[in-house]
Amino acid sequence: MAAPVTEEQFTALQLLLKAPSKEAVKQLCQDGFSWRGTGSVESTASSLSITAKEAQQLLGALHSLSHHVLFHGLSSPEQLLAVFPDTFHTSLKNLLTKILLEHSPTWRNEALSNQISLPQLVDMDWRVDIKTASDSVARMAVPTCLVQMKVQDDPCLCGPRPGVSTVTVELSKETLETMLDGLGRIRDQLSAVASK
């Protein structure tokens, strides 16, 4: 959940008044959105003639503001203007609102594509085998099911070329029945949710 923007952060945002141009403010907003606590501090400090600590506070405030806007789905000028305190600099408030509205769709797509997710099932194959050799006579001639699943890792965790790994599982008749019963319940629940 995106935390609300604090009064201290709005004070830090006033440092944008030292920016040499609207383009510089736009670039700082971009930097602030993707800021993760490191990087961009020195360049921000030198471009605005502020200390590194102030630059860090500014980038943190821009990060919080942009993520607050995305998390709450603020998509109209009125909604965005309501986020700012009444005492905030009017021209800067209007400029930030315009920049946030302009970049929100791009930032939303970027946030969604960088979202960590579970591995995805790519392919599945199965076969039934009958054991013909075992160290125990009781396990001979017992059918088992071999399920082979190809799973693709999350691109966010492993880079632009996600790896595909193969997982093979051996199931007895009883284990397979339990698994199919569980999958049937999952299917029923998904159908019930989808029909609502």
GROMACS .gro file of C-alpha atoms in nm:
model
  196
    1MET     CA    1   0.000   0.000   0.000
    2ALA     CA    2   0.131   0.346  -0.086
    3ALA     CA    3   0.179   0.561   0.223
    4PRO     CA    4   0.024   0.908   0.219
    5VAL     CA    5   0.256   1.194   0.133
    6THR     CA    6   0.366   1.367   0.454
    7GLU     CA    7   0.389   1.739   0.529
    8GLU     CA    8   0.768   1.700   0.545
    9GLN     CA    9   0.767   1.555   0.193
   10PHE     CA   10   0.554   1.842   0.061
   11THR     CA   11   0.812   2.079   0.209
   12ALA     CA   12   1.085   1.888   0.025
   13LEU     CA   13   0.886   1.916  -0.300
   14GLN     CA   14   0.912   2.296  -0.273
   15LEU     CA   15   1.282   2.250  -0.362
   16LEU     CA   16   1.162   2.201  -0.720
   17LEU     CA   17   1.119   2.579  -0.733
   18LYS     CA   18   1.498   2.594  -0.775
   19ALA     CA   19   1.481   2.390  -1.098
   20PRO     CA   20   1.609   2.580  -1.403
   21SER     CA   21   1.316   2.474  -1.627
   22LYS     CA   22   0.993   2.280  -1.652
   23GLU     CA   23   1.184   2.008  -1.839
   24ALA     CA   24   1.418   1.975  -1.542
   25VAL     CA   25   1.116   1.927  -1.312
   26LYS     CA   26   0.976   1.668  -1.551
   27GLN     CA   27   1.307   1.478  -1.549
   28LEU     CA   28   1.324   1.494  -1.169
   29CYS     CA   29   0.972   1.347  -1.152
   30GLN     CA   30   1.087   1.061  -1.376
   31ASP     CA   31   1.394   1.007  -1.156
   32GLY     CA   32   1.178   1.023  -0.844
   33PHE     CA   33   0.934   0.761  -0.969
   34SER     CA   34   1.206   0.503  -1.028
   35TRP     CA   35   1.421   0.609  -0.730
   36ARG     CA   36   1.504   0.326  -0.488
   37GLY     CA   37   1.705   0.511  -0.224
   38THR     CA   38   2.029   0.528  -0.422
   39GLY     CA   39   2.151   0.697  -0.738
   40SER     CA   40   2.053   1.034  -0.889
   41VAL     CA   41   2.127   1.213  -0.558
   42GLU     CA   42   2.448   1.384  -0.669
   43SER     CA   43   2.313   1.493  -1.007
   44THR     CA   44   1.992   1.621  -0.846
   45ALA     CA   45   2.190   1.811  -0.581
   46SER     CA   46   2.416   1.976  -0.839
   47SER     CA   47   2.135   2.065  -1.082
   48LEU     CA   48   1.930   2.239  -0.810
   49SER     CA   49   2.225   2.370  -0.604
   50ILE     CA   50   2.104   2.190  -0.291
   51THR     CA   51   2.269   1.953  -0.045
   52ALA     CA   52   2.279   1.577  -0.099
   53LYS     CA   53   2.045   1.531   0.199
   54GLU     CA   54   1.791   1.772   0.048
   55ALA     CA   55   1.821   1.595  -0.289
   56GLN     CA   56   1.756   1.262  -0.118
   57GLN     CA   57   1.450   1.406   0.058
   58LEU     CA   58   1.323   1.552  -0.271
   59LEU     CA   59   1.363   1.226  -0.463
   60GLY     CA   60   1.196   1.037  -0.179
   61ALA     CA   61   0.907   1.284  -0.182
   62LEU     CA   62   0.867   1.255  -0.561
   63HIS     CA   63   0.877   0.876  -0.529
   64SER     CA   64   0.608   0.880  -0.258
   65LEU     CA   65   0.390   1.125  -0.450
   66SER     CA   66   0.404   0.936  -0.780
   67HIS     CA   67   0.337   0.600  -0.612
   68HIS     CA   68   0.053   0.750  -0.407
   69VAL     CA   69  -0.109   0.875  -0.728
   70LEU     CA   70  -0.072   0.535  -0.896
   71PHE     CA   71  -0.187   0.331  -0.597
   72HIS     CA   72  -0.502   0.537  -0.549
   73GLY     CA   73  -0.575   0.559  -0.922
   74LEU     CA   74  -0.590   0.938  -0.924
   75SER     CA   75  -0.657   1.027  -1.286
   76SER     CA   76  -0.820   1.370  -1.292
   77PRO     CA   77  -0.670   1.712  -1.219
   78GLU     CA   78  -0.920   1.766  -0.938
   79GLN     CA   79  -0.819   1.443  -0.764
   80LEU     CA   80  -0.450   1.528  -0.792
   81LEU     CA   81  -0.488   1.889  -0.678
   82ALA     CA   82  -0.674   1.765  -0.369
   83VAL     CA   83  -0.362   1.572  -0.261
   84PHE     CA   84  -0.161   1.893  -0.215
   85PRO     CA   85  -0.199   2.112   0.095
   86ASP     CA   86  -0.362   2.454   0.048
   87THR     CA   87  -0.035   2.632   0.132
   88PHE     CA   88   0.158   2.458  -0.147
   89HIS     CA   89   0.299   2.684  -0.423
   90THR     CA   90   0.019   2.716  -0.682
   91SER     CA   91   0.228   2.714  -1.001
   92LEU     CA   92   0.437   2.420  -0.881
   93LYS     CA   93   0.120   2.233  -0.778
   94ASN     CA   94  -0.027   2.283  -1.128
   95LEU     CA   95   0.298   2.178  -1.298
   96LEU     CA   96   0.332   1.864  -1.086
   97THR     CA   97  -0.033   1.778  -1.151
   98LYS     CA   98   0.020   1.811  -1.526
   99ILE     CA   99   0.340   1.598  -1.517
  100LEU     CA  100   0.179   1.329  -1.298
  101LEU     CA  101  -0.126   1.306  -1.525
  102GLU     CA  102   0.096   1.285  -1.832
  103HIS     CA  103   0.324   1.012  -1.698
  104SER     CA  104   0.080   0.804  -1.488
  105PRO     CA  105  -0.018   0.561  -1.768
  106THR     CA  106   0.347   0.490  -1.851
  107TRP     CA  107   0.441   0.454  -1.485
  108ARG     CA  108   0.143   0.224  -1.423
  109ASN     CA  109   0.252  -0.006  -1.708
  110GLU     CA  110   0.610  -0.001  -1.581
  111ALA     CA  111   0.497  -0.087  -1.228
  112LEU     CA  112   0.283  -0.374  -1.355
  113SER     CA  113   0.561  -0.515  -1.572
  114ASN     CA  114   0.803  -0.502  -1.276
  115GLN     CA  115   0.560  -0.674  -1.045
  116ILE     CA  116   0.699  -0.994  -0.898
  117SER     CA  117   0.489  -1.298  -0.977
  118LEU     CA  118   0.506  -1.671  -0.935
  119PRO     CA  119   0.657  -1.894  -1.206
  120GLN     CA  120   0.420  -1.965  -1.495
  121LEU     CA  121   0.331  -2.313  -1.627
  122VAL     CA  122   0.444  -2.327  -1.991
  123ASP     CA  123   0.384  -2.691  -2.083
  124MET     CA  124   0.277  -3.016  -1.922
  125ASP     CA  125   0.317  -3.379  -2.026
  126TRP     CA  126   0.229  -3.701  -1.848
  127ARG     CA  127   0.255  -4.074  -1.884
  128VAL     CA  128   0.165  -4.388  -1.688
  129ASP     CA  129   0.450  -4.623  -1.600
  130ILE     CA  130   0.446  -4.967  -1.445
  131LYS     CA  131   0.748  -5.050  -1.234
  132THR     CA  132   0.908  -5.376  -1.339
  133ALA     CA  133   1.199  -5.371  -1.095
  134SER     CA  134   1.211  -5.266  -0.733
  135ASP     CA  135   1.383  -5.355  -0.406
  136SER     CA  136   1.041  -5.454  -0.272
  137VAL     CA  137   0.809  -5.706  -0.434
  138ALA     CA  138   0.508  -5.507  -0.307
  139ARG     CA  139   0.606  -5.209  -0.526
  140MET     CA  140   0.649  -5.411  -0.846
  141ALA     CA  141   0.383  -5.397  -1.117
  142VAL     CA  142   0.223  -5.092  -0.949
  143PRO     CA  143   0.119  -4.822  -1.197
  144THR     CA  144   0.241  -4.468  -1.132
  145CYS     CA  145   0.183  -4.144  -1.313
  146LEU     CA  146   0.478  -3.929  -1.416
  147VAL     CA  147   0.385  -3.563  -1.464
  148GLN     CA  148   0.641  -3.339  -1.633
  149MET     CA  149   0.584  -2.964  -1.607
  150LYS     CA  150   0.785  -2.692  -1.780
  151VAL     CA  151   0.785  -2.378  -1.567
  152GLN     CA  152   0.900  -2.030  -1.674
  153ASP     CA  153   1.058  -1.813  -1.403
  154ASP     CA  154   0.943  -1.457  -1.339
  155PRO     CA  155   1.128  -1.217  -1.577
  156CYS     CA  156   1.164  -0.962  -1.293
  157LEU     CA  157   1.372  -1.206  -1.092
  158CYS     CA  158   1.593  -1.348  -1.364
  159GLY     CA  159   1.634  -1.071  -1.624
  160PRO     CA  160   1.502  -1.018  -1.974
  161ARG     CA  161   1.539  -1.386  -2.075
  162PRO     CA  162   1.346  -1.593  -1.823
  163GLY     CA  163   1.463  -1.950  -1.784
  164VAL     CA  164   1.240  -2.250  -1.833
  165SER     CA  165   1.291  -2.534  -1.589
  166THR     CA  166   1.146  -2.883  -1.597
  167VAL     CA  167   0.987  -3.042  -1.291
  168THR     CA  168   0.898  -3.411  -1.296
  169VAL     CA  169   0.669  -3.557  -1.029
  170GLU     CA  170   0.586  -3.924  -0.971
  171LEU     CA  171   0.235  -3.983  -0.835
  172SER     CA  172   0.074  -4.299  -0.705
  173LYS     CA  173  -0.291  -4.367  -0.787
  174GLU     CA  174  -0.400  -4.241  -0.444
  175THR     CA  175  -0.187  -3.924  -0.465
  176LEU     CA  176  -0.317  -3.854  -0.815
  177GLU     CA  177  -0.677  -3.891  -0.696
  178THR     CA  178  -0.613  -3.650  -0.408
  179MET     CA  179  -0.452  -3.400  -0.643
  180LEU     CA  180  -0.735  -3.425  -0.898
  181ASP     CA  181  -0.992  -3.380  -0.621
  182GLY     CA  182  -0.810  -3.064  -0.505
  183LEU     CA  183  -0.783  -2.932  -0.861
  184GLY     CA  184  -1.156  -2.997  -0.910
  185ARG     CA  185  -1.234  -2.787  -0.603
  186ILE     CA  186  -1.008  -2.509  -0.733
  187ARG     CA  187  -1.186  -2.519  -1.071
  188ASP     CA  188  -1.527  -2.497  -0.898
  189GLN     CA  189  -1.418  -2.199  -0.687
  190LEU     CA  190  -1.272  -2.018  -0.990
  191SER     CA  191  -1.596  -2.080  -1.182
  192ALA     CA  192  -1.802  -1.944  -0.893
  193VAL     CA  193  -1.588  -1.630  -0.869
  194ALA     CA  194  -1.587  -1.578  -1.247
  195SER     CA  195  -1.967  -1.603  -1.269
  196LYS     CA  196  -2.023  -1.325  -1.012
   0.00000   0.00000   0.00000
